[in-house]
XYZ file of C-alpha atoms in Angstrom:
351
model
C -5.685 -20.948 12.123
C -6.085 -17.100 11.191
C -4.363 -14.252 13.081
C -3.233 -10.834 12.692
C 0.659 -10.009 13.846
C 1.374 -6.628 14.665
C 4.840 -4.818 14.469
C 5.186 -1.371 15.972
C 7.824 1.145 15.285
C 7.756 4.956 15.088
C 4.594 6.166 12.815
C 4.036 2.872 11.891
C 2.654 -0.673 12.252
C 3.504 -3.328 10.247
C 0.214 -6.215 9.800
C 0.575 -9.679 8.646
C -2.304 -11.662 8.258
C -1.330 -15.346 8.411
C -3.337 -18.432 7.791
C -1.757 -21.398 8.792
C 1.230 -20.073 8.848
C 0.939 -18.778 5.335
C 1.469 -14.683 4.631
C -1.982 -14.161 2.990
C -1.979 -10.143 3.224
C 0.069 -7.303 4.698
C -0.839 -3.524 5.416
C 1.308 -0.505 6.810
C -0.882 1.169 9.052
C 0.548 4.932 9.422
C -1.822 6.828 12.104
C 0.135 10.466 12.055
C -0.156 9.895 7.883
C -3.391 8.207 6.777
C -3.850 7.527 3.189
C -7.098 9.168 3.341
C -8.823 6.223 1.179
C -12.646 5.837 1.650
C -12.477 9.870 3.099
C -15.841 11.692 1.914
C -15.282 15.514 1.650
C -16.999 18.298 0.436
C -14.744 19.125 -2.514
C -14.539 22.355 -4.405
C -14.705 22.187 -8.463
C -11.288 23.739 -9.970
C -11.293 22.978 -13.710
C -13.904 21.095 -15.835
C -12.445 18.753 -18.726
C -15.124 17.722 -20.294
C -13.291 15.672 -22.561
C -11.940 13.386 -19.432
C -15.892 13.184 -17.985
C -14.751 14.831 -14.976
C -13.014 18.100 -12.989
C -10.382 18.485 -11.303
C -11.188 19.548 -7.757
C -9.514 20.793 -4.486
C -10.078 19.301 -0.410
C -9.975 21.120 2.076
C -6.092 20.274 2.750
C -5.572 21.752 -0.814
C -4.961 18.872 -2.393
C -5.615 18.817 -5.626
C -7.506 15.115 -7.568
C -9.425 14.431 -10.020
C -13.543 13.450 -10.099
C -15.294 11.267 -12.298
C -18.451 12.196 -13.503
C -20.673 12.714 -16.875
C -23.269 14.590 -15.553
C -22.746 18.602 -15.424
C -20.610 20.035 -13.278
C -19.460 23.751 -12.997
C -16.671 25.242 -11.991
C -15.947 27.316 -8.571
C -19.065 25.021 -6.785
C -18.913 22.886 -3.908
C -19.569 18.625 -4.354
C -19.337 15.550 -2.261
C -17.112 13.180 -3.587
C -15.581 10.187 -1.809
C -11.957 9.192 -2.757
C -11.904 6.328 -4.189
C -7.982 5.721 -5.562
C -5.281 7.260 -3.516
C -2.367 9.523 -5.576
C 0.067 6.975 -6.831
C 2.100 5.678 -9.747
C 2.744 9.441 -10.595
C -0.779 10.372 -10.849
C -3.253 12.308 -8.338
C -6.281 10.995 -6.312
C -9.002 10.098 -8.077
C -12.736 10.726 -6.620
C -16.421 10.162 -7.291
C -19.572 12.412 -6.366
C -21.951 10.909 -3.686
C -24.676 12.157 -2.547
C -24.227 14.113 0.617
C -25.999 12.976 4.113
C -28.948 15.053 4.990
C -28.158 15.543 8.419
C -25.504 17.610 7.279
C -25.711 21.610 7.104
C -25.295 23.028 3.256
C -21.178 22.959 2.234
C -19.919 26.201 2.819
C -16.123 25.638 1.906
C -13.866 22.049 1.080
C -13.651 19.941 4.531
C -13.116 16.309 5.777
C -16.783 14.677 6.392
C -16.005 11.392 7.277
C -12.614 9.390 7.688
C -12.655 5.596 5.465
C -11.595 2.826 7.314
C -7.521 2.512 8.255
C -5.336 -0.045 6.440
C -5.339 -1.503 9.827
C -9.257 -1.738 10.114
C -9.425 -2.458 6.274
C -7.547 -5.928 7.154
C -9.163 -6.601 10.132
C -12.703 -6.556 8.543
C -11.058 -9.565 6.478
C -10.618 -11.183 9.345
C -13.015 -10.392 11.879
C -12.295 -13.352 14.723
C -8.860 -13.339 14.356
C -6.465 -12.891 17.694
C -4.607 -9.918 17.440
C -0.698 -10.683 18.285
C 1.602 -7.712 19.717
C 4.537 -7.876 21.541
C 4.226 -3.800 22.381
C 1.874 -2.463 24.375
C 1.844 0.750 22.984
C 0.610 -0.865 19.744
C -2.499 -2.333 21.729
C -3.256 0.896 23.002
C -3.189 2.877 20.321
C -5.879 0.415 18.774
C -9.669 0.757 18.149
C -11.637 0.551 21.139
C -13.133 -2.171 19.468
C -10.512 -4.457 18.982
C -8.868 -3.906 22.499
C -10.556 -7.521 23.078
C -9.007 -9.868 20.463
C -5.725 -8.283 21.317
C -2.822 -11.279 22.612
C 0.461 -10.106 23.594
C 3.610 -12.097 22.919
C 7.208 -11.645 23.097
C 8.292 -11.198 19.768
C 5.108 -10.574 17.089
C 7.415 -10.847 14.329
C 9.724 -14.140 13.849
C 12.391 -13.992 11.999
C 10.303 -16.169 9.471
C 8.262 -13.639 9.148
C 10.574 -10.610 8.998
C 12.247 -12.456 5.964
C 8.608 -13.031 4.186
C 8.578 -9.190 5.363
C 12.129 -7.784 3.746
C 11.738 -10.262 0.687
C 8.327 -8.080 -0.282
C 10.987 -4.466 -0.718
C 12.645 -6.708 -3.533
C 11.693 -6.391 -7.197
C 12.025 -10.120 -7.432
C 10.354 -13.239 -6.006
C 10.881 -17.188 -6.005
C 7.912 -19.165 -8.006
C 9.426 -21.941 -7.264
C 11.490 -23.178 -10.736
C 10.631 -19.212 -11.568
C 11.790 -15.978 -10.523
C 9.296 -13.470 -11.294
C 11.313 -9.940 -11.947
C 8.367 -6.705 -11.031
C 8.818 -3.870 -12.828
C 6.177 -1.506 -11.470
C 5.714 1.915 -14.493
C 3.289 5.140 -14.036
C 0.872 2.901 -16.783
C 1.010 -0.618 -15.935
C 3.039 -3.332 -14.322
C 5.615 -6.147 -16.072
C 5.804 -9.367 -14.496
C 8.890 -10.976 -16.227
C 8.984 -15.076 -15.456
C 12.308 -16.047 -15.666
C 13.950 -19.565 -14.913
C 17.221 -21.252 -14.858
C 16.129 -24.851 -15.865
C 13.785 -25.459 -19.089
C 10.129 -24.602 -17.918
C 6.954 -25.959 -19.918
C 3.396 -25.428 -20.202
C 2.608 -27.060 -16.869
C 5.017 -25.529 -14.797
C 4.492 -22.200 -15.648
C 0.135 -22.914 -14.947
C 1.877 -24.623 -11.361
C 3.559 -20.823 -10.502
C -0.159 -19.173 -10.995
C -1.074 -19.426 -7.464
C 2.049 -18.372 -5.601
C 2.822 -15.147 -8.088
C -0.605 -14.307 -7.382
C -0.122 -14.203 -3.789
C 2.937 -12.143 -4.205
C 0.886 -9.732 -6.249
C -2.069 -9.402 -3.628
C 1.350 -8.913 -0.747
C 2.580 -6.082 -2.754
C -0.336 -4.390 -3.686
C 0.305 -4.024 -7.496
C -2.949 -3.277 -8.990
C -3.916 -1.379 -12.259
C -2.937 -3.272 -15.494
C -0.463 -5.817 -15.048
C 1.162 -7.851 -18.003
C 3.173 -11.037 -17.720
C 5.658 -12.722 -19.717
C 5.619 -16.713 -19.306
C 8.484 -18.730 -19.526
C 9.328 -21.346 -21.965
C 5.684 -20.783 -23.680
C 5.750 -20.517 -27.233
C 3.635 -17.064 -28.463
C 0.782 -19.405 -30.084
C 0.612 -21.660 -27.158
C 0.184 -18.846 -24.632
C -3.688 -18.434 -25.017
C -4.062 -21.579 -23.778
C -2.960 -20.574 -20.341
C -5.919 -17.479 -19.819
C -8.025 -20.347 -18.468
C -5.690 -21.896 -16.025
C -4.647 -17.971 -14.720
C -8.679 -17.587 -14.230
C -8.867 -20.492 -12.541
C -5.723 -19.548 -10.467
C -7.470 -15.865 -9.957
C -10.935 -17.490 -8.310
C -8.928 -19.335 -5.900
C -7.079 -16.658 -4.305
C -9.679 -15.117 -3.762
C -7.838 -11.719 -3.766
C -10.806 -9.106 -2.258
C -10.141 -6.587 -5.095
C -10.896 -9.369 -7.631
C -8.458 -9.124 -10.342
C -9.907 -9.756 -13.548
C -7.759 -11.876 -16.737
C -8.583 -9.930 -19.984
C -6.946 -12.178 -21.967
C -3.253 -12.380 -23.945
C -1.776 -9.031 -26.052
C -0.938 -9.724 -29.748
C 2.770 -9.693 -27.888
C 1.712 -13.034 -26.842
C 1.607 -11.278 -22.832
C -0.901 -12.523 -20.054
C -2.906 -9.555 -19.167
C -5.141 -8.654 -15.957
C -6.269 -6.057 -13.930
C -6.199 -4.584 -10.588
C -8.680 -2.060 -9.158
C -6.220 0.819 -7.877
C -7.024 1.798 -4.141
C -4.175 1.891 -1.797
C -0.935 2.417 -3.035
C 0.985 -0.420 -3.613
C 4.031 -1.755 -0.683
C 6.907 -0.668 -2.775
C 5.713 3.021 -2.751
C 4.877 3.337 0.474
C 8.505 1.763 1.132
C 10.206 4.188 -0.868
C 8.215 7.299 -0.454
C 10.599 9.675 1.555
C 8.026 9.521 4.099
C 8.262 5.684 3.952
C 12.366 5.856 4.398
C 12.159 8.430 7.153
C 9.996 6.132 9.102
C 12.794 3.035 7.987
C 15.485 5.032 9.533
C 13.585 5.950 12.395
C 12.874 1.939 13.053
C 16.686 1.076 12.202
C 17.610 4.000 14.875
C 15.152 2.521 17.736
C 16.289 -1.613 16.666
C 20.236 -1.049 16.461
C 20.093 1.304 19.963
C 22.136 4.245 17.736
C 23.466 6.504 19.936
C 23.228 10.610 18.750
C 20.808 13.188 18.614
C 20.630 14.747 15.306
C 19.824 12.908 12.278
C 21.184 14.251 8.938
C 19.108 13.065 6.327
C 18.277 14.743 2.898
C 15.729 17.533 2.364
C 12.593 15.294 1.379
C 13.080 12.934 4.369
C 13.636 16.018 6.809
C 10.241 17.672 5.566
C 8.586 14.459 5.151
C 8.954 13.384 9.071
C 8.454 16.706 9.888
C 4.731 16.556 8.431
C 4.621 13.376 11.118
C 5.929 14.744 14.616
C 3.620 11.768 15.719
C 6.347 9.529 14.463
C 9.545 11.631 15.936
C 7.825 12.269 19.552
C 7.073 8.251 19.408
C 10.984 7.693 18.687
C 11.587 10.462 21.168
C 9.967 8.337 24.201
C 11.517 5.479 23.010
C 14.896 6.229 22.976
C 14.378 9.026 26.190
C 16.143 11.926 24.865
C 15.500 14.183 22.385
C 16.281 13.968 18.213
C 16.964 17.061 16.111
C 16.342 16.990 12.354
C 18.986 18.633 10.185
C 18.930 18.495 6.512
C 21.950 16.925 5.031
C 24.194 17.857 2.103
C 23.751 14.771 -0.748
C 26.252 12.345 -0.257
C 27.158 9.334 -2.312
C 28.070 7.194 0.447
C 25.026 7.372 2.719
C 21.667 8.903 2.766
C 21.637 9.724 6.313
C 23.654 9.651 9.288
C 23.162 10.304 13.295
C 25.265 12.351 15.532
């Protein structure tokens, strides 16, 4: 069986799609802060760089990105572009031109055309007869028209299964079974580091395959992504491209990794594409943490009114007053934001 579970909190909602019980995908759907992949705008060209094919251009929020294309471009006009990698891993937005809709008058200045699909509507699509499990109705109503139908409500959306499977995704390590695999996310590329406690061979390391794949479609790492085997002597490790290709086709991951082969370092390389950015980001982001706290406030029932935090979770929830008048009705009384002086023994406090 196939469902979607939905957890709400303030600014956020939490998606696990399950089959059979299994955590196949996840998605933080953020409606006061949308990622803005699959947006088409009419973009303004800042600087060509010839020698990157591209420009870097400027939306109509000001952000700045960069777009991909050989054919001319010049500098001060207007283009349609559709984003196509949201900023992460240290570096900007990426876009490409399209070619804009007819209907539309000529661009006059940058601006928003058309919104891509949600994280939450991404998903779905994946699953398109799927029940849709809440336990809050204010999730339900906040969804698409569309989906209103499939919706199921249920006391608790979330088990504590599932919150586990949930929490165990923030850590920088996961069980293979015999392996831990140790993630150590970089602006370039991604180390996957198989380590084990017993005395792992050939076969064991081709038996993790699957399940570290999994956990790399959970956490949305994507772009290049090396991994160290366990146990494998450097000659022997070629041998293993066409059992992690095999491994690769079954998941049947929608981005479609893609195994390039083994470095002369004797590491198992493959690749991503780069959309969304990946879970731990979005985690850690300050905007990510502010929502945390805001979640941690509404669970544990804290009583206060002012939240001390630091200066780039103040600004960041203050760019989302979606999120802080959600935790506002919650609670039923009000929540001040003050910026906090650093402190070594906690980020953030209430009072």
């Amino acid at each position: 069986m196939i469902e979607l579970r939905l957890s709400g909190s303030p600014g956020e909602v939490r998606i696990a799609l399950l089959e059979d019980d299994t955590l196949v995908d996840v998605a933080l759907w953020r409606p006061g802060a949308p990622d803005g992949w699959g947006n088409i705008y009419d973009v303004r060209v800042k600087t060509v760089v010839p020698s990157l094919d591209g420009a870097f251009i400027q939306t109509d929020q000001g952000a700045d990105g960069f777009l991909t294309s050989r054919k001319k471009i010049t500098e001060g006009s207007l283009l349609c572009a559709q984003l196509i990698r949201c900023a992460q891993n240290g570096k900007g937005a990426r876009f490409k031109p399209i070619a804009r809709p007819a209907s539309l008058p000529p661009a006059t200045e940058p601006r928003l055309l058309q919104c891509g699909p949600s994280a939450l509507e991404e998903l779905v699509e994946r699953a398109p007869h799927a029940p849709i499990i809440v336990d809050d109705m204010t999730v339900a109503a906040a969804l698409p028209a569309a989906l209103k139908s499939r919706v199921q409500r249920v006391p608790k959306s979330f088990d504590t299964v599932l919150e586990g499977e949930w929490d165990a995704l923030m850590q920088p390590s996961a069980s293979l079974g015999p392996f831990i695999a140790h993630f150590s996310p970089t602006p370039a590329l991604t180390a996957i580091d198989l380590d084990s406690a017993s005395h792992p061979d050939f076969a064991t390391n081709v038996a993790c395959f699957p399940e570290l794949l999994r956990h790399i479609r959970l956490r949305n790492l994507s772009g290049t992504l090396l991994i160290d085997p366990a146990g494998v002597r450097s000659r022997k490790r070629p041998a293993l491209v066409p059992f992690l290709k095999k491994a690769v086709e079954q998941e049947k991951d929608p981005l479609q990794p893609r195994v390039t082969g083994v470095t002369p370092s004797g590491l198992l390389e493959l690749t991503r594409p780069r959309r969304r950015p990946p879970l731990h980001e979005l985690m850690r982001s300050p905007h990510g943490q502010g929502l945390a706290i805001l979640r941690q406030i509404i669970r544990d029932n804290l009583p206060g009114q002012t939240l001390h935090a630091p200066p780039e979770i103040v600004h960041a929830l203050e760019e989302d007053p979606d999120a802080l008048s959600e935790c506002v009705r919650t609670r039923c009384q009000p929540l001040a934001l003050h910026v906090a002086p650093p402190s070594s023994s906690c980020c953030w406090n209430l009072s």
